[in-house]
Coordinates of C-alpha atoms in Angstrom, one line a residue:
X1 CA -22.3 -10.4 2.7
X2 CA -19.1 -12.3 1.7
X3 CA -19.9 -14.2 -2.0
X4 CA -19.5 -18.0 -2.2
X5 CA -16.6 -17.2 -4.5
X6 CA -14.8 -15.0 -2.0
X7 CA -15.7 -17.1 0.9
X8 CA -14.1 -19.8 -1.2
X9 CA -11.2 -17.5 -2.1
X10 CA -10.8 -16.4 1.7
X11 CA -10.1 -20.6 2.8
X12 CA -7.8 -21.1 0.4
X13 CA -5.5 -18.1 0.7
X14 CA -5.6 -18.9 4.9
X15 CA -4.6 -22.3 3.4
X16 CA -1.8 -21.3 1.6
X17 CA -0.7 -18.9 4.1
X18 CA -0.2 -21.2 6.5
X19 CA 1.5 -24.1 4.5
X20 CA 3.6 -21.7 2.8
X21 CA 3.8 -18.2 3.3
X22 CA 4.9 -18.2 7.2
X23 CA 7.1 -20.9 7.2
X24 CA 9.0 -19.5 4.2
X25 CA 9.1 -15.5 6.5
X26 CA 12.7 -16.4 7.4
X27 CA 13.8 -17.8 4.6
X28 CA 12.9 -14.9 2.6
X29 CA 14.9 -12.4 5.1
X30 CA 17.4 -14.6 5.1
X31 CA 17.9 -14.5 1.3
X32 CA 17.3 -10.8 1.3
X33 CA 20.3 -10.0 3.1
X34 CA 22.7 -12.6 1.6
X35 CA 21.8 -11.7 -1.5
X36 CA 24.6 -9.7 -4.0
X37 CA 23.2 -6.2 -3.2
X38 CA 20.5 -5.1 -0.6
X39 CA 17.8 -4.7 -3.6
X40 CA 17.8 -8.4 -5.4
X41 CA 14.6 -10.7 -6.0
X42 CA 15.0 -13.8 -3.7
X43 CA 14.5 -17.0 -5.0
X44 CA 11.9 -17.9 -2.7
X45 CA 9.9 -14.9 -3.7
X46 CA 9.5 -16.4 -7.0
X47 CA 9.0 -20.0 -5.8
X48 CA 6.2 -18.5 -3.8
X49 CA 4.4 -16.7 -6.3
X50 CA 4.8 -19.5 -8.6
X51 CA 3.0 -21.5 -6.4
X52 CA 0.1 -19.2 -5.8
X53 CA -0.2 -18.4 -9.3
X54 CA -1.0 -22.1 -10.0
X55 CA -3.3 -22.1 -7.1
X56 CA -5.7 -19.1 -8.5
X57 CA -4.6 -17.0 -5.9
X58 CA -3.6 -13.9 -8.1
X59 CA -4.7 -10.6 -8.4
X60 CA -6.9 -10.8 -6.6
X61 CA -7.4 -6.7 -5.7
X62 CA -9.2 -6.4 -9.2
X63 CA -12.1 -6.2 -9.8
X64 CA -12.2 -6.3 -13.2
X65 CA -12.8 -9.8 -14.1
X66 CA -10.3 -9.4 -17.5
X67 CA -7.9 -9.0 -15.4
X68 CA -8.3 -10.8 -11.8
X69 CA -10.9 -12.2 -9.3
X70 CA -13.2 -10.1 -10.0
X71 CA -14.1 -9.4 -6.6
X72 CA -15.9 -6.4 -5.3
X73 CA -13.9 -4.2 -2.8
X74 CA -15.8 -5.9 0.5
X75 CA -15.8 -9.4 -1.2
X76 CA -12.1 -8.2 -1.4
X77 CA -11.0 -7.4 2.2
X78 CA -11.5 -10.2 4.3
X79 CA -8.3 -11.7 1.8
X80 CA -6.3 -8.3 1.6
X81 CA -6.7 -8.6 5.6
X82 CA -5.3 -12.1 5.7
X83 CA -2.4 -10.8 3.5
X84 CA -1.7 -7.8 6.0
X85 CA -0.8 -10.6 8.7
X86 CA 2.6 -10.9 6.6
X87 CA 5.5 -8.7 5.0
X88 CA 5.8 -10.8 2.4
X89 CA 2.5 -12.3 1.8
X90 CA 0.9 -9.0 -0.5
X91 CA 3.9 -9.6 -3.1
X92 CA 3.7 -13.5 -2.8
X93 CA -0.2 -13.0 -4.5
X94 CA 0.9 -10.4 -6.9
X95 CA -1.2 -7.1 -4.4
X96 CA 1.3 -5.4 -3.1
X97 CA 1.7 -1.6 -3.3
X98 CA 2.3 0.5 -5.5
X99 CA 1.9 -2.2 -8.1
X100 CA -2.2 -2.7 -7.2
X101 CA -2.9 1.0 -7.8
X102 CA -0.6 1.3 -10.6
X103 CA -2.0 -1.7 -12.7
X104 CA -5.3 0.0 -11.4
X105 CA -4.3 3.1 -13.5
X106 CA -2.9 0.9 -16.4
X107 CA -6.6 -1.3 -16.5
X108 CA -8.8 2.3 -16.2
X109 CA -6.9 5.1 -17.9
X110 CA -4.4 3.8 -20.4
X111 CA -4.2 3.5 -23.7
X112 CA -4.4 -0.2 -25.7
X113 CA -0.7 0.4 -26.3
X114 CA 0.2 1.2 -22.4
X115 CA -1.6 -1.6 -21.0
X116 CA 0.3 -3.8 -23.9
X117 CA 3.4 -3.2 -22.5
X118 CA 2.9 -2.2 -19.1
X119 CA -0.2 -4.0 -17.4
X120 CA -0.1 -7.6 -18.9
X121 CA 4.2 -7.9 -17.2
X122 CA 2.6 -6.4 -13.9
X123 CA -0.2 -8.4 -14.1
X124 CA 2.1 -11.6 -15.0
X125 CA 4.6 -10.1 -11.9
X126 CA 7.2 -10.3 -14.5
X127 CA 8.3 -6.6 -13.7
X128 CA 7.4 -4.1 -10.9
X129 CA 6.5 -0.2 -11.2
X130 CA 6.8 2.7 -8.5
X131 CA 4.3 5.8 -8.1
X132 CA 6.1 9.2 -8.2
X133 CA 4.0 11.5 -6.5
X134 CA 5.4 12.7 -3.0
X135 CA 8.1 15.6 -3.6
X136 CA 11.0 16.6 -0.8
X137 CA 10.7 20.5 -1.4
X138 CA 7.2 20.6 -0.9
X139 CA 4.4 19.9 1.3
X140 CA 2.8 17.1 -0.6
X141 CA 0.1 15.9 1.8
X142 CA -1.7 19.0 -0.4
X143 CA -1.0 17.5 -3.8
X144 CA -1.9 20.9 -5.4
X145 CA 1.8 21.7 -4.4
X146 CA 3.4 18.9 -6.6
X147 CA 5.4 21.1 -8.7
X148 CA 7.7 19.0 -11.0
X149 CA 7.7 19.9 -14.3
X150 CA 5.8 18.4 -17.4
X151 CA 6.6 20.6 -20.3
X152 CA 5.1 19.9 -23.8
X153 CA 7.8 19.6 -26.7
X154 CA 6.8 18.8 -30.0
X155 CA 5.8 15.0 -29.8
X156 CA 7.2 14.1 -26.6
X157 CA 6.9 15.4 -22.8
X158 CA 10.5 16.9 -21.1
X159 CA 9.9 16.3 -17.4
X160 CA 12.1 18.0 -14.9
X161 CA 11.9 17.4 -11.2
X162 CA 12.3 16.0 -7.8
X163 CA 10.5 12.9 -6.5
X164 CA 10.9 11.2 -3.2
X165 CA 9.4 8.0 -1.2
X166 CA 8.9 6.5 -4.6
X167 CA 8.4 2.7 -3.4
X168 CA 9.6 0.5 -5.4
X169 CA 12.2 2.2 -7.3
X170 CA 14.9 0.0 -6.2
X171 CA 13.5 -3.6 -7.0
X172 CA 15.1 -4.7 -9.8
X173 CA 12.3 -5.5 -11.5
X174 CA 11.3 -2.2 -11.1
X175 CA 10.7 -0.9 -15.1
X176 CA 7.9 1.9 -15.3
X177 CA 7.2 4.6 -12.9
X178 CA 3.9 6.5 -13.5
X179 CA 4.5 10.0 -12.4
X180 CA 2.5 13.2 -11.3
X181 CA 3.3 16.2 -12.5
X182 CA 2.2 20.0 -13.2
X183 CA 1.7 20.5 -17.0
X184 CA -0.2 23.8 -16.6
X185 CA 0.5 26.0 -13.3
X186 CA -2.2 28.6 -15.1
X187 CA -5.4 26.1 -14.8
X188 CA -7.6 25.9 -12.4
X189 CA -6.1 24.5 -9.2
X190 CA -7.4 20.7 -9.5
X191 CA -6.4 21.1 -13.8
X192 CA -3.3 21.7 -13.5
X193 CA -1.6 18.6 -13.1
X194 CA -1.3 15.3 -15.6
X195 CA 0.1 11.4 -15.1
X196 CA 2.6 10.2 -17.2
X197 CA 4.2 7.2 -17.8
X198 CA 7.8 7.1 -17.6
X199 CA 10.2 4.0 -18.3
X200 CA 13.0 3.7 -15.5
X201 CA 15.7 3.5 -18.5
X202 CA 14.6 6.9 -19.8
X203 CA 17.8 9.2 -20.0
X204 CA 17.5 11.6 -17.6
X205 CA 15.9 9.7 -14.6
X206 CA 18.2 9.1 -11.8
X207 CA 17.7 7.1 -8.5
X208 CA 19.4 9.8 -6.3
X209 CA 19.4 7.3 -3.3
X210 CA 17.0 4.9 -1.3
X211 CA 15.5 6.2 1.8
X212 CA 15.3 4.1 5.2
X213 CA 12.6 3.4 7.5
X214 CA 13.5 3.8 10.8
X215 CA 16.8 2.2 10.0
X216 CA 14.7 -0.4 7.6
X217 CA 15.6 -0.7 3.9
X218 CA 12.6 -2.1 3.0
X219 CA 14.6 -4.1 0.9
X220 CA 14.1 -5.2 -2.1
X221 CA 11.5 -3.0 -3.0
X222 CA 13.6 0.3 -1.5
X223 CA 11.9 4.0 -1.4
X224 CA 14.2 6.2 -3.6
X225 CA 14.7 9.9 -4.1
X226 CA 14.7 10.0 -8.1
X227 CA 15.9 12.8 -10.6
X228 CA 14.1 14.3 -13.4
X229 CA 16.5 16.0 -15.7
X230 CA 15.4 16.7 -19.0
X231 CA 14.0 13.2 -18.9
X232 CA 12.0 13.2 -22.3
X233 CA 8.8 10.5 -22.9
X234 CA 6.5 10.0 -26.0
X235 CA 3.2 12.5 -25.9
X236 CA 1.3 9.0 -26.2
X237 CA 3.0 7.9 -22.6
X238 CA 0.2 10.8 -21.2
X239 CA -2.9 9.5 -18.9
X240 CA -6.3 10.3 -20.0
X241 CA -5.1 13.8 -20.9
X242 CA -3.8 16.8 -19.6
X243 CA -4.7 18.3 -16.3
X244 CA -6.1 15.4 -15.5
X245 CA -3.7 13.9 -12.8
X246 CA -6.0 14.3 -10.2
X247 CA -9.2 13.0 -12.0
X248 CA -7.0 9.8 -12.1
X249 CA -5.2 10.1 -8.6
X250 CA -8.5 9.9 -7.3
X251 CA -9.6 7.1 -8.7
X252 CA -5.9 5.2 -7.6
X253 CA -6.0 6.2 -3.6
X254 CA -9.9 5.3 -2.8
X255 CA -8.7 1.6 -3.3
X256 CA -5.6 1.8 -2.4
X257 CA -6.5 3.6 1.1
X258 CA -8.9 1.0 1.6
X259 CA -5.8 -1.5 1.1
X260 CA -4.3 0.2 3.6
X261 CA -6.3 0.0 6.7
X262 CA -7.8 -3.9 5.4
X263 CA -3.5 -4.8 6.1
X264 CA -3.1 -2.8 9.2
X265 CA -6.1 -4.7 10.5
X266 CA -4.3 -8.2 9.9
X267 CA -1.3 -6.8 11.2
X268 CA -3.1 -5.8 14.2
X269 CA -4.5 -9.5 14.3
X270 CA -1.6 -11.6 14.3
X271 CA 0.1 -8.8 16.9
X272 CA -2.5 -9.5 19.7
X273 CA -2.0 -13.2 19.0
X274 CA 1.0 -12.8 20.0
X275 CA 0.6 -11.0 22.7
X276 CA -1.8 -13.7 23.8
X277 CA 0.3 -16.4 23.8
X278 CA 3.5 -14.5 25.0
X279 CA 1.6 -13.6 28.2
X280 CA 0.1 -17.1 28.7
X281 CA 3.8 -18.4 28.9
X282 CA 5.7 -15.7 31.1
X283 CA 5.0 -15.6 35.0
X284 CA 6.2 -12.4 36.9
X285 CA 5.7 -11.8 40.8
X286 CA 4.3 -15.0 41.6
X287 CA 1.7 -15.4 38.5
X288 CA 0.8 -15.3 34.8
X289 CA 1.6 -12.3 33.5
X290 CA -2.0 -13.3 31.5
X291 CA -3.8 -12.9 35.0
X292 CA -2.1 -9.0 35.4
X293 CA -5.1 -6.7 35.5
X294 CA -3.3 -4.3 32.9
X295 CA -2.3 -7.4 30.6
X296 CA -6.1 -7.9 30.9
X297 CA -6.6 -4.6 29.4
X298 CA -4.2 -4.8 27.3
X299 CA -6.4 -7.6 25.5
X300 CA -9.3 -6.2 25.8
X301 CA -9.1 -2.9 24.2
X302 CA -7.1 -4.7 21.4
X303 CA -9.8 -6.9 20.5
X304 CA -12.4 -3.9 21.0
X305 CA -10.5 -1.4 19.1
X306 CA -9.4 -4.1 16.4
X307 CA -13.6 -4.5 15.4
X308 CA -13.7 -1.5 15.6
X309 CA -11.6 -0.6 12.9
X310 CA -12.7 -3.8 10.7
X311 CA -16.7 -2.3 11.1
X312 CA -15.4 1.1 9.8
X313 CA -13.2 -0.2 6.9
X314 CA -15.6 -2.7 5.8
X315 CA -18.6 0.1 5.5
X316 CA -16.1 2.3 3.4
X317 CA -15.5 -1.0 1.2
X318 CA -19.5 -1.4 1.0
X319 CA -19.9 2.3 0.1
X320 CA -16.8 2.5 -2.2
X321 CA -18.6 -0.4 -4.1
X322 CA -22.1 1.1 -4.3
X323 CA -21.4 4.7 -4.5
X324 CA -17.9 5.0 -6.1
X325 CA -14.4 7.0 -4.8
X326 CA -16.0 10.6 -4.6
X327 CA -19.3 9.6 -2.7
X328 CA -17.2 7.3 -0.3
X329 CA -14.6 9.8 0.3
X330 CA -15.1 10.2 4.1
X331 CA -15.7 7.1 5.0
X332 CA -12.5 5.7 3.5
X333 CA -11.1 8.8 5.5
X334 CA -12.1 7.9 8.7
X335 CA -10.9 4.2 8.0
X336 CA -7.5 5.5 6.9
X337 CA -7.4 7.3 10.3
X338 CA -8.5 5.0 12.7
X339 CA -7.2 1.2 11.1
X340 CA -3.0 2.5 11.0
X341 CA -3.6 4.1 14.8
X342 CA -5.7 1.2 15.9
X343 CA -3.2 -1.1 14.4
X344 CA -0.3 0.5 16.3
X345 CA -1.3 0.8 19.9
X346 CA -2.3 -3.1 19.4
X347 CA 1.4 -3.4 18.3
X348 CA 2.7 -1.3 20.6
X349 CA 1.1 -3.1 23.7
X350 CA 2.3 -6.3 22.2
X351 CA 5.7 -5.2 21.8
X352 CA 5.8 -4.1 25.7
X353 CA 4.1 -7.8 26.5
X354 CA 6.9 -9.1 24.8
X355 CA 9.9 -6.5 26.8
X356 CA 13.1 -6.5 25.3
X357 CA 12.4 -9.3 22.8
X358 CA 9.6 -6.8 21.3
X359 CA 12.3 -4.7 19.8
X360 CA 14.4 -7.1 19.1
X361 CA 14.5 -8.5 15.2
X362 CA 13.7 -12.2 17.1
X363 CA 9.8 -11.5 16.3
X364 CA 7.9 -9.1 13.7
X365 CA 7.1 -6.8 16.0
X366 CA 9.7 -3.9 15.9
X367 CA 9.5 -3.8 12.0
X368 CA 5.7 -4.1 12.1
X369 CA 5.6 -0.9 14.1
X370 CA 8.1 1.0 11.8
X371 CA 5.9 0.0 9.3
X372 CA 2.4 0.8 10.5
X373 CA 3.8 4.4 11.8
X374 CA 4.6 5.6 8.1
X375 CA 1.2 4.5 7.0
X376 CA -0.3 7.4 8.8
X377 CA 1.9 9.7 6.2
X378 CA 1.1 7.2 3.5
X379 CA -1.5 8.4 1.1
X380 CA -2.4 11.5 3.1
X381 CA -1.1 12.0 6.8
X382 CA -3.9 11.7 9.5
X383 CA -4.6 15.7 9.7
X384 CA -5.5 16.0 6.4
X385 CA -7.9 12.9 6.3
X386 CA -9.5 14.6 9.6
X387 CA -9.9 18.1 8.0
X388 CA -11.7 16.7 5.4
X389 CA -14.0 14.6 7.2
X390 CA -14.5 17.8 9.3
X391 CA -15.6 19.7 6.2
X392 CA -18.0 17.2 5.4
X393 CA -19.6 17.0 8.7
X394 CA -19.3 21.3 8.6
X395 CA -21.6 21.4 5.4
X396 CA -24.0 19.0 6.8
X397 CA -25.8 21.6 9.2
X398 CA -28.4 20.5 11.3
X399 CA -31.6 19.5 10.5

């Protein structure tokens, strides 16, 4: 059950989204590519957040009240959903990825000294961060693979290495990357990995070049390939301690998974509204293409499948809440499966409503599928999610 505080919350940001954060879509792309380089802050971006920020309407993913809302996951997704309806509208209210997850890590693990000079700029949106996990040379949807090196020296970590699909990296703003690395490959298998923080201006990181997305640059926020050479940090820049990188990965993806599927589902949303009112309006062989038996289906399943995938993903937000990331492991699985595939085929259909606009840069549509199709690689690729919900259902037996 939604809180009067969140239900409160929820009318305001639909509010504000509609007053300000769709009309202002174009003028943000607009700025974006007339700006100096590809990777530059538009102005509107700040005039947006500005705007929110006087409003309330900021951070609200926390749940730590110190820090934001303080809003429990479920009271949470009914507003990260809204968000999800727009590119632009996550950053606008300071929860976009990787930031949430990072100043997650910043509020849980660090040290006074981190969050000093780290978490209060992210939480102000006066810088950005990235998350260097994924690797090119390895399979890294098993994490156990990440190999970059984290080598103790003295009073300070050297960290050698190859990161890619670090989003972010290319913002300008972008000032503090928190990394995963191996520290020990003789531990156990799940202790041999730590988290540090590492400062974009250290010597020895280098932004190798910023990956597209099917064509998309993603611009401003960009997803670089980054260089490690020799790059050297303070010992105090280490998370929580070493081999614990996946203690704290852990704790980062349950939430941000669940952020995930809550913005595919909006996506999904505003896609089959679309739809809807693209088919009311076009007439082909004699009739509304509205009153075409396969149109018909079309809409239907959507709007099935789209419940669907809210039921799922608001259980995993109720059971992430009351039991914590390990107990609500599968359920935020199945959700990360189901809300990105769900969320495509809505688009997908919408985009062959729509015929050659639906490709076409003239609606959201095209970019929106790009988008939704790398979130099943995001944060653990489909097969792995299903394995492990397979496991779980494996050790279950029957009764």
């Amino acid at each position: 059950m939604t809180t009067t505080a969140a239900a409160s919350l929820l009318e305001r940001l639909e509010a504000f989204m509609a007053a300000e954060v769709y009309p202002n879509e174009d003028v943000y792309h607009s700025q974006v590519r007339s700006g100096a380089t590809p990777f530059a802050q538009p102005p509107i971006m700040d005039e947006l957040q500005t705007k929110a920020r006087a409003q309330g309407l900021w951070n609200l993913f926390l749940p730590e009240a110190e820090y934001g809302a303080g809003l429990s996951n479920r009271d949470y997704a009914p507003l990260c959903e809204v968000m999800g309806r727009s590119f632009i509208a996550p950053e606008v209210f300071n929860c976009s990825a990787p930031d949430t997850g990072n100043m997650e890590v910043f509020a849980r693990y660090a040290s006074r000294e981190l969050q000093d000079r780290w978490l209060r700029p992210l939480l102000n949106a006066e810088i950005r961060s990235g998350f260097a996990m994924t690797e090119p040379d390895v399979a890294s949807s098993d994490a156990t693979n990440i190999s970059a090196e984290i080598r103790r020296d003295g009073d300070a970590y050297v960290v050698n290495g190859r990161k890619w699909w670090t989003t972010g990296a290319a913002h300008p703003r972008c000032k503090v990357l928190i990394f995963l690395g191996r520290s020990d490959p003789d531990a156990p298998r799940h202790q041999q990995h730590s988290m540090l923080v590492i400062p974009m201006d250290t010597p020895g990181v280098r932004i190798v070049r910023n990956l597209s997305v099917f064509g998309y640059d993603e611009a401003p926020h960009g997803h670089c390939e980054i260089a490690f050479e020799n790059a050297r940090v303070p010992a105090e820049n280490l998370l929580l301690g070493e081999g614990r990188g996946f203690e704290i990965g852990q704790g980062r993806l349950g939430p941000g998974r669940l952020h995930h599927c809550l913005r595919s589902i909006g996506m999904a949303e505003r896609a089959l509204e679309m739809m809807v009112a693209r088919v009311k309006e076009r007439v082909a062989f004699g009739k509304p293409l509205a009153e075409q038996g396969v149109i018909m289906e079309w809409i239907a399943d959507s709007r099935i499948e789209i419940n669907q995938a809210r039921l799922l993903t608001y259980d995993a937000a109720e059971r992430l809440d009351r039991d914590g990331n390990k107990a609500a492991r599968h359920e935020l699985a199945m959700a990360k499966v189901v809300a990105p595939n769900v969320a495509q085929r809505v688009i997908d259909r919408a985009i062959q409503a729509f015929g050659g606009a639906g490709v076409s840069a003239d609606t959201f549509l095209a970019e929106a599928y790009a988008l939704i199709r790398t979130l099943r690689l995001a944060d653990g690729p489909d097969e792995v999610h299903r394995a492990s919900i397979a496991k779980g259902e494996l050790k279950k037996g029957t009764r």
